[in-house]
Amino acid sequence: MPITLKAFQEQTCAAIVARFGNVRDLYRSLANAAPERLDEARRNDAVLVLQAPTGSGKTLLAVEAMRRVSAAEPVLWFWFAPFTGLVDQSRRVVAQQAPELPLLDLGVDRQLDAVRAGGVFVSTWAALAARNAESRRARTTGDAGLAIDAVIAQARSEGIRIGCVIDEAHHTAMSGTQARIFFTDVLKPDYALFMTATPNDADIAAFGRATRYTMGEPADWASVSRFDAVEAGLLKPGVRMVRFIARDGDTAQLVDFEHLALRECADLHARIRRELSANGVPLTPLMLVQVPNGGEALRQAQRYLVEQLPEELRFPASAVRVHTADEPDPDLLALAQDPTVEVLVFKMAVALGFDAPRAFTLAALRGTRDVDFGVQVIGRIVRRHALLQSRPGLPELLNHGYVFLANSESQEGLLQAGAQINRMVTQSPELGTQTVLTVVGDRAEVQIARSGEPLSLLVSRDGVTQAAATDAGLVDVDNTALFAVASPLVELANALQASLALPGGPDESVRGARVATAFALAPQAQYRYPRRADAPDRLRGERLPSAPVDFEAGLAAHVDFSPEVLADRFRSRVQVQRHESNLFDGHEVRDDGAPDLWATLAPEAVAERAEQIRLRLRDANDRELFERLLARFVAAIEASGAEVPREEEERMQQLDLVLVRRPHLLREAYARMRQGHVVDVDISLPSELTSDQRLAPAARGLYGVYPPGMNTDEQAVAALLDASPHVAWWHRNPAMTGVGLYRWDEGDGFYPDFVVGLRERPGSGIALLEVKGEHLWGKESEVEKSQAAHPEYGAMFMVGRRRGDRDYVFLRALQGKLQSDGAFAIDRMRFS
């Protein structure tokens, strides 16, 4: 029995039918016009876009509109579903809502007699407009019937209108070249209704350009608002987005947010089930789980829900079903309706186009950055089940859908989707047509009347406009004058092209000329700059020899597996905050009394982080190092009196956890071991500096000039050094061959930018100076460098300036980053 439309649906449906009624009247007025005029009218006025939120009844609206339009004249409709699996679902709606419309089958009804009274073919673009066997059969005349192209042509010749309804238009006709060709060249619909829950103006405009059909502007479309669908009881009032944020930012990448999202989603699902039962609603809620890929990801999610959830939340194996296909199909739709199924696990791509009114919760195990996909995710849980539509005063818990995000940083798609759905307003399509029939004498001409554009009043027999309507009245248009204006440029371009194309033209002597230019290369000049006489001829630096053969064993022996360190092997959880917000208004849902959640660290993420920590060590073979560390780790557990895990996998996971919980453990062991290998060496200073270019003089430079290769900050600091009376000489310290420091960390060589000879500095009279750009002030390695020291020259000085500042400051490590330690004064460098 047909469903009675809600008030907002009736308003929209009536407007669609009225709009197509205007188009029908236009076609009748063109009954005696040339066929190309009718084609032009179709392209201008046949298409109407219907945008409406998922769950607001788009399919019902479209079927009812088809029924009413067909009551006025025979129409052969083509309904295009987005997937093959949704064809039967669409056919059922057509059969229920419009029983008087014959449901046609492409396999047996490709005959004129079958379509003479109109009817509906429900299909997909792939069945009619793709390069596959199914499409070829439908478009080939044979024992099964005529080619569908011939059926359409014969029906049109019999006066039957052609209509089409494109469901989820943004995912179907918008993207296929074959679909666009079929639409334009074969279907050529008299009425076309494009339905979408995620309208994309750019895609719709592109389709219009490709097919030359006028799609209209959003203000011209039929539209339904979320508010009207909520007021009618079809949609839940809201959707809440739940995301999780680790309190400790360092461990955020290690938290198993996927299992946390599944656990919290299952917990809320259980609460909703109890609430429905308490309110006497005989409904089993459905929990949806969206995974990024198929295969193992689907099985892992199913295994966790059945075997690894807390016991009070676990589902029976029969209640958790997995859908493995890439598209919605009858199996998926059946599972969504089966009350014995409590959890449906499906691929990301399947979020489109299937009804799941039982669904209240969805766990998204990957981010939803795409707004179209975000709209589809919302659509799966925003519908209100028929059992709840007529129940006033439902508990707040049952008035919302809930999306649990495993990736809190990838929420843009959902947020943008919520904003896009909110922007939809209920509006009727613009009535009337853009096509105007202009009659001059005994001739009729078709013109397009667009807002703000002039309308041609008189048309010659060859179609050239003779007069146009403007605000000032009629104005003559002389088209020959336009060509006259352009002709000098055209003639010039043609003449130039012809001359270039002719052999020998335009000037044989020019074409045949051979120009040779000789360059006399003088020997490259060499500029020599001797070292200052008052400067030393050598400096002292540090070098780190190659690692010994038994390096990995020695490194493992230096690791401090103390009882406090070993205790970290059980610290597999971290505290996480739960943030819940309303998707449509962005307001945070506060629960100040709610405690933090405990989330488990993902073993895979922990193992990857531990490997990264090991790989940062220079000279180590990672496989051998891990084996040595594991043996040493197990020995330390035994020595502590604790029980050693029996499974090697568990031992490895515990070792990884210790390395991640104490990221400096290996670095400190490396430093202890390698610092004993560091040797002090002499660094000889060349007697002169040579350059291919003349260098700017520097009064106190070691070689009397500013050396090349310095950046802006280094040049500025060098100028300050050169101008200071406290400086006897200064030297730009070259990397790798200059004064290096190796004892400051676990073996990375560090070469300060400048070596400075200072008057009145005690001891060697030499200081080391490093210039650091502001963008590096928060980097951990640079913070550690600031504490480096030379055994003879003392602690290194580090300076820098903020972007836009003129003056430099000394820098020191404070609270994990470099911060100002006072204005840069060279006089201060005289003191350690």
PDB file of C-alpha atoms in Angstrom, residues 142-339:
ATOM      1  CA  GLY A 142      18.764 -10.571 -30.313  1.00  0.00           C
ATOM      2  CA  ASP A 143      16.467 -13.346 -29.130  1.00  0.00           C
ATOM      3  CA  ALA A 144      15.946 -11.558 -25.793  1.00  0.00           C
ATOM      4  CA  GLY A 145      14.617  -8.447 -27.503  1.00  0.00           C
ATOM      5  CA  LEU A 146      15.567  -5.222 -29.163  1.00  0.00           C
ATOM      6  CA  ALA A 147      18.614  -3.206 -28.244  1.00  0.00           C
ATOM      7  CA  ILE A 148      17.611  -0.755 -25.515  1.00  0.00           C
ATOM      8  CA  ASP A 149      18.743   2.066 -27.836  1.00  0.00           C
ATOM      9  CA  ALA A 150      16.120   0.924 -30.356  1.00  0.00           C
ATOM     10  CA  VAL A 151      13.458   0.575 -27.665  1.00  0.00           C
ATOM     11  CA  ILE A 152      14.040   4.165 -26.570  1.00  0.00           C
ATOM     12  CA  ALA A 153      13.992   5.464 -30.140  1.00  0.00           C
ATOM     13  CA  GLN A 154      10.770   3.598 -31.024  1.00  0.00           C
ATOM     14  CA  ALA A 155       9.072   4.661 -27.802  1.00  0.00           C
ATOM     15  CA  ARG A 156       9.942   8.279 -28.504  1.00  0.00           C
ATOM     16  CA  SER A 157       8.585   7.988 -32.047  1.00  0.00           C
ATOM     17  CA  GLU A 158       5.314   6.681 -30.564  1.00  0.00           C
ATOM     18  CA  GLY A 159       4.997   9.827 -28.456  1.00  0.00           C
ATOM     19  CA  ILE A 160       6.163   8.212 -25.218  1.00  0.00           C
ATOM     20  CA  ARG A 161       8.248  10.548 -23.071  1.00  0.00           C
ATOM     21  CA  ILE A 162      11.596   9.327 -21.697  1.00  0.00           C
ATOM     22  CA  GLY A 163      12.395  10.007 -18.070  1.00  0.00           C
ATOM     23  CA  CYS A 164      15.229   9.066 -15.752  1.00  0.00           C
ATOM     24  CA  VAL A 165      15.887   9.156 -12.039  1.00  0.00           C
ATOM     25  CA  ILE A 166      19.532   9.073 -10.970  1.00  0.00           C
ATOM     26  CA  ASP A 167      19.966   8.001  -7.358  1.00  0.00           C
ATOM     27  CA  GLU A 168      23.134   9.165  -5.572  1.00  0.00           C
ATOM     28  CA  ALA A 169      23.919  11.136  -8.728  1.00  0.00           C
ATOM     29  CA  HIS A 170      27.266  12.378  -7.432  1.00  0.00           C
ATOM     30  CA  HIS A 171      28.541   8.764  -7.258  1.00  0.00           C
ATOM     31  CA  THR A 172      27.176   7.494 -10.568  1.00  0.00           C
ATOM     32  CA  ALA A 173      26.527   9.634 -13.625  1.00  0.00           C
ATOM     33  CA  MET A 174      28.963  12.302 -12.542  1.00  0.00           C
ATOM     34  CA  SER A 175      32.052  10.158 -12.940  1.00  0.00           C
ATOM     35  CA  GLY A 176      31.546   7.851 -15.937  1.00  0.00           C
ATOM     36  CA  THR A 177      32.329   8.866 -19.501  1.00  0.00           C
ATOM     37  CA  GLN A 178      30.176   6.058 -20.918  1.00  0.00           C
ATOM     38  CA  ALA A 179      27.283   7.124 -18.689  1.00  0.00           C
ATOM     39  CA  ARG A 180      27.493  10.692 -19.944  1.00  0.00           C
ATOM     40  CA  ILE A 181      27.557   9.528 -23.559  1.00  0.00           C
ATOM     41  CA  PHE A 182      24.545   7.245 -23.015  1.00  0.00           C
ATOM     42  CA  PHE A 183      22.679  10.041 -21.262  1.00  0.00           C
ATOM     43  CA  THR A 184      23.343  12.552 -24.038  1.00  0.00           C
ATOM     44  CA  ASP A 185      23.173  10.460 -27.210  1.00  0.00           C
ATOM     45  CA  VAL A 186      20.735   7.630 -26.421  1.00  0.00           C
ATOM     46  CA  LEU A 187      18.582   8.430 -23.417  1.00  0.00           C
ATOM     47  CA  LYS A 188      18.098  12.149 -24.179  1.00  0.00           C
ATOM     48  CA  PRO A 189      15.557  12.332 -21.339  1.00  0.00           C
ATOM     49  CA  ASP A 190      12.533  14.569 -21.404  1.00  0.00           C
ATOM     50  CA  TYR A 191      12.495  14.497 -17.591  1.00  0.00           C
ATOM     51  CA  ALA A 192      15.571  13.862 -15.465  1.00  0.00           C
ATOM     52  CA  LEU A 193      15.623  13.910 -11.664  1.00  0.00           C
ATOM     53  CA  PHE A 194      19.092  13.900 -10.097  1.00  0.00           C
ATOM     54  CA  MET A 195      18.955  12.875  -6.426  1.00  0.00           C
ATOM     55  CA  THR A 196      21.831  13.471  -4.039  1.00  0.00           C
ATOM     56  CA  ALA A 197      22.540  13.676  -0.323  1.00  0.00           C
ATOM     57  CA  THR A 198      25.964  15.202  -0.916  1.00  0.00           C
ATOM     58  CA  PRO A 199      25.599  17.815  -3.625  1.00  0.00           C
ATOM     59  CA  ASN A 200      28.822  19.028  -5.152  1.00  0.00           C
ATOM     60  CA  ASP A 201      28.246  22.120  -7.242  1.00  0.00           C
ATOM     61  CA  ALA A 202      31.473  21.626  -9.200  1.00  0.00           C
ATOM     62  CA  ASP A 203      30.652  18.009 -10.155  1.00  0.00           C
ATOM     63  CA  ILE A 204      27.130  18.902 -11.193  1.00  0.00           C
ATOM     64  CA  ALA A 205      28.384  21.837 -13.269  1.00  0.00           C
ATOM     65  CA  ALA A 206      30.976  19.565 -14.913  1.00  0.00           C
ATOM     66  CA  PHE A 207      28.265  17.057 -15.822  1.00  0.00           C
ATOM     67  CA  GLY A 208      26.231  19.863 -17.355  1.00  0.00           C
ATOM     68  CA  ARG A 209      29.180  21.023 -19.438  1.00  0.00           C
ATOM     69  CA  ALA A 210      29.922  17.490 -20.631  1.00  0.00           C
ATOM     70  CA  THR A 211      26.325  16.716 -21.628  1.00  0.00           C
ATOM     71  CA  ARG A 212      25.233  20.262 -22.559  1.00  0.00           C
ATOM     72  CA  TYR A 213      22.243  19.834 -20.233  1.00  0.00           C
ATOM     73  CA  THR A 214      21.414  22.791 -18.017  1.00  0.00           C
ATOM     74  CA  MET A 215      21.684  21.662 -14.395  1.00  0.00           C
ATOM     75  CA  GLY A 216      20.618  24.940 -12.832  1.00  0.00           C
ATOM     76  CA  GLU A 217      22.009  26.707  -9.799  1.00  0.00           C
ATOM     77  CA  PRO A 218      21.431  25.494  -6.205  1.00  0.00           C
ATOM     78  CA  ALA A 219      18.751  28.170  -5.845  1.00  0.00           C
ATOM     79  CA  ASP A 220      16.843  26.468  -8.693  1.00  0.00           C
ATOM     80  CA  TRP A 221      16.924  22.963  -7.200  1.00  0.00           C
ATOM     81  CA  ALA A 222      14.392  21.140  -5.068  1.00  0.00           C
ATOM     82  CA  SER A 223      15.751  20.824  -1.547  1.00  0.00           C
ATOM     83  CA  VAL A 224      14.775  19.316   1.802  1.00  0.00           C
ATOM     84  CA  SER A 225      16.177  20.448   5.145  1.00  0.00           C
ATOM     85  CA  ARG A 226      17.293  18.212   7.988  1.00  0.00           C
ATOM     86  CA  PHE A 227      15.067  20.192  10.348  1.00  0.00           C
ATOM     87  CA  ASP A 228      11.889  19.230   8.473  1.00  0.00           C
ATOM     88  CA  ALA A 229      12.882  15.551   8.438  1.00  0.00           C
ATOM     89  CA  VAL A 230      13.594  15.682  12.190  1.00  0.00           C
ATOM     90  CA  GLU A 231      10.273  17.389  12.919  1.00  0.00           C
ATOM     91  CA  ALA A 232       8.504  14.693  10.920  1.00  0.00           C
ATOM     92  CA  GLY A 233      10.177  12.010  13.026  1.00  0.00           C
ATOM     93  CA  LEU A 234      12.189  10.496  10.165  1.00  0.00           C
ATOM     94  CA  LEU A 235      15.613  11.478  11.499  1.00  0.00           C
ATOM     95  CA  LYS A 236      17.187  11.543  14.924  1.00  0.00           C
ATOM     96  CA  PRO A 237      17.576  15.094  16.234  1.00  0.00           C
ATOM     97  CA  GLY A 238      21.341  14.839  16.424  1.00  0.00           C
ATOM     98  CA  VAL A 239      24.528  12.890  15.801  1.00  0.00           C
ATOM     99  CA  ARG A 240      27.277  12.943  18.369  1.00  0.00           C
ATOM    100  CA  MET A 241      30.932  12.513  17.519  1.00  0.00           C
ATOM    101  CA  VAL A 242      33.121  10.816  20.116  1.00  0.00           C
ATOM    102  CA  ARG A 243      36.895  11.064  19.865  1.00  0.00           C
ATOM    103  CA  PHE A 244      39.750  10.244  22.187  1.00  0.00           C
ATOM    104  CA  ILE A 245      42.831  12.290  23.065  1.00  0.00           C
ATOM    105  CA  ALA A 246      45.814  10.914  24.982  1.00  0.00           C
ATOM    106  CA  ARG A 247      46.867  13.063  27.922  1.00  0.00           C
ATOM    107  CA  ASP A 248      50.513  12.254  27.241  1.00  0.00           C
ATOM    108  CA  GLY A 249      51.304  13.557  23.781  1.00  0.00           C
ATOM    109  CA  ASP A 250      54.408  11.368  23.510  1.00  0.00           C
ATOM    110  CA  THR A 251      52.318   8.193  23.651  1.00  0.00           C
ATOM    111  CA  ALA A 252      49.456   9.421  21.450  1.00  0.00           C
ATOM    112  CA  GLN A 253      50.829   7.554  18.426  1.00  0.00           C
ATOM    113  CA  LEU A 254      51.081   4.332  20.430  1.00  0.00           C
ATOM    114  CA  VAL A 255      47.553   4.089  21.782  1.00  0.00           C
ATOM    115  CA  ASP A 256      45.365   1.379  20.294  1.00  0.00           C
ATOM    116  CA  PHE A 257      42.590   3.810  19.434  1.00  0.00           C
ATOM    117  CA  GLU A 258      40.848   1.267  17.216  1.00  0.00           C
ATOM    118  CA  HIS A 259      40.221  -1.146  20.073  1.00  0.00           C
ATOM    119  CA  LEU A 260      39.344   1.764  22.360  1.00  0.00           C
ATOM    120  CA  ALA A 261      36.735   3.024  19.871  1.00  0.00           C
ATOM    121  CA  LEU A 262      35.293  -0.480  19.530  1.00  0.00           C
ATOM    122  CA  ARG A 263      35.156  -0.947  23.314  1.00  0.00           C
ATOM    123  CA  GLU A 264      33.439   2.371  23.973  1.00  0.00           C
ATOM    124  CA  CYS A 265      31.068   1.869  21.050  1.00  0.00           C
ATOM    125  CA  ALA A 266      30.121  -1.602  22.329  1.00  0.00           C
ATOM    126  CA  ASP A 267      29.547  -0.175  25.812  1.00  0.00           C
ATOM    127  CA  LEU A 268      27.146   2.485  24.492  1.00  0.00           C
ATOM    128  CA  HIS A 269      25.450  -0.109  22.283  1.00  0.00           C
ATOM    129  CA  ALA A 270      24.728  -2.187  25.399  1.00  0.00           C
ATOM    130  CA  ARG A 271      23.278   0.871  27.170  1.00  0.00           C
ATOM    131  CA  ILE A 272      21.022   1.640  24.185  1.00  0.00           C
ATOM    132  CA  ARG A 273      19.823  -1.967  24.103  1.00  0.00           C
ATOM    133  CA  ARG A 274      18.894  -1.774  27.806  1.00  0.00           C
ATOM    134  CA  GLU A 275      17.183   1.598  27.304  1.00  0.00           C
ATOM    135  CA  LEU A 276      15.052   0.276  24.438  1.00  0.00           C
ATOM    136  CA  SER A 277      14.010  -2.700  26.518  1.00  0.00           C
ATOM    137  CA  ALA A 278      13.184  -0.514  29.518  1.00  0.00           C
ATOM    138  CA  ASN A 279      10.914   1.630  27.317  1.00  0.00           C
ATOM    139  CA  GLY A 280       9.097  -1.350  25.874  1.00  0.00           C
ATOM    140  CA  VAL A 281      10.480  -0.982  22.357  1.00  0.00           C
ATOM    141  CA  PRO A 282      10.883  -4.431  20.718  1.00  0.00           C
ATOM    142  CA  LEU A 283      13.943  -3.422  18.718  1.00  0.00           C
ATOM    143  CA  THR A 284      17.473  -4.838  18.613  1.00  0.00           C
ATOM    144  CA  PRO A 285      19.874  -1.954  17.971  1.00  0.00           C
ATOM    145  CA  LEU A 286      22.592  -2.342  15.362  1.00  0.00           C
ATOM    146  CA  MET A 287      26.239  -1.381  15.846  1.00  0.00           C
ATOM    147  CA  LEU A 288      28.147  -0.616  12.637  1.00  0.00           C
ATOM    148  CA  VAL A 289      31.913  -1.008  12.329  1.00  0.00           C
ATOM    149  CA  GLN A 290      33.621   0.602   9.336  1.00  0.00           C
ATOM    150  CA  VAL A 291      37.132  -0.624   8.540  1.00  0.00           C
ATOM    151  CA  PRO A 292      39.462   0.855   5.901  1.00  0.00           C
ATOM    152  CA  ASN A 293      40.161  -2.351   4.008  1.00  0.00           C
ATOM    153  CA  GLY A 294      38.827  -5.847   3.727  1.00  0.00           C
ATOM    154  CA  GLY A 295      40.482  -9.136   4.515  1.00  0.00           C
ATOM    155  CA  GLU A 296      42.420  -9.222   7.746  1.00  0.00           C
ATOM    156  CA  ALA A 297      41.111  -5.875   9.007  1.00  0.00           C
ATOM    157  CA  LEU A 298      37.553  -7.214   8.908  1.00  0.00           C
ATOM    158  CA  ARG A 299      38.532 -10.424  10.688  1.00  0.00           C
ATOM    159  CA  GLN A 300      40.529  -8.584  13.358  1.00  0.00           C
ATOM    160  CA  ALA A 301      37.583  -6.356  14.219  1.00  0.00           C
ATOM    161  CA  GLN A 302      35.278  -9.374  14.417  1.00  0.00           C
ATOM    162  CA  ARG A 303      37.751 -11.294  16.593  1.00  0.00           C
ATOM    163  CA  TYR A 304      38.103  -8.394  19.024  1.00  0.00           C
ATOM    164  CA  LEU A 305      34.330  -8.018  19.433  1.00  0.00           C
ATOM    165  CA  VAL A 306      33.784 -11.730  20.033  1.00  0.00           C
ATOM    166  CA  GLU A 307      36.915 -12.736  21.965  1.00  0.00           C
ATOM    167  CA  GLN A 308      38.830  -9.752  23.336  1.00  0.00           C
ATOM    168  CA  LEU A 309      36.285  -7.240  24.619  1.00  0.00           C
ATOM    169  CA  PRO A 310      35.691  -7.165  28.381  1.00  0.00           C
ATOM    170  CA  GLU A 311      33.546 -10.188  29.120  1.00  0.00           C
ATOM    171  CA  GLU A 312      30.426  -8.192  29.971  1.00  0.00           C
ATOM    172  CA  LEU A 313      30.540  -6.499  26.551  1.00  0.00           C
ATOM    173  CA  ARG A 314      31.412  -9.448  24.302  1.00  0.00           C
ATOM    174  CA  PHE A 315      29.039 -10.438  21.530  1.00  0.00           C
ATOM    175  CA  PRO A 316      28.067 -13.979  20.550  1.00  0.00           C
ATOM    176  CA  ALA A 317      29.818 -15.018  17.353  1.00  0.00           C
ATOM    177  CA  SER A 318      26.458 -15.337  15.593  1.00  0.00           C
ATOM    178  CA  ALA A 319      25.596 -11.699  16.409  1.00  0.00           C
ATOM    179  CA  VAL A 320      28.677 -10.250  14.660  1.00  0.00           C
ATOM    180  CA  ARG A 321      28.528 -10.489  10.897  1.00  0.00           C
ATOM    181  CA  VAL A 322      31.124  -9.408   8.356  1.00  0.00           C
ATOM    182  CA  HIS A 323      30.328  -8.088   4.898  1.00  0.00           C
ATOM    183  CA  THR A 324      33.277  -8.575   2.557  1.00  0.00           C
ATOM    184  CA  ALA A 325      31.961  -7.283  -0.785  1.00  0.00           C
ATOM    185  CA  ASP A 326      33.135  -3.968  -2.190  1.00  0.00           C
ATOM    186  CA  GLU A 327      29.572  -2.748  -2.812  1.00  0.00           C
ATOM    187  CA  PRO A 328      26.235  -2.989  -1.016  1.00  0.00           C
ATOM    188  CA  ASP A 329      24.410  -6.150  -2.059  1.00  0.00           C
ATOM    189  CA  PRO A 330      21.299  -8.105  -0.991  1.00  0.00           C
ATOM    190  CA  ASP A 331      23.324  -9.904   1.680  1.00  0.00           C
ATOM    191  CA  LEU A 332      24.297  -6.601   3.288  1.00  0.00           C
ATOM    192  CA  LEU A 333      20.734  -5.294   3.212  1.00  0.00           C
ATOM    193  CA  ALA A 334      19.457  -8.543   4.725  1.00  0.00           C
ATOM    194  CA  LEU A 335      22.036  -8.397   7.502  1.00  0.00           C
ATOM    195  CA  ALA A 336      21.090  -4.807   8.294  1.00  0.00           C
ATOM    196  CA  GLN A 337      17.462  -5.912   8.763  1.00  0.00           C
ATOM    197  CA  ASP A 338      18.119  -9.202  10.604  1.00  0.00           C
ATOM    198  CA  PRO A 339      17.278  -8.675  14.330  1.00  0.00           C
TER     199      PRO A 339
END
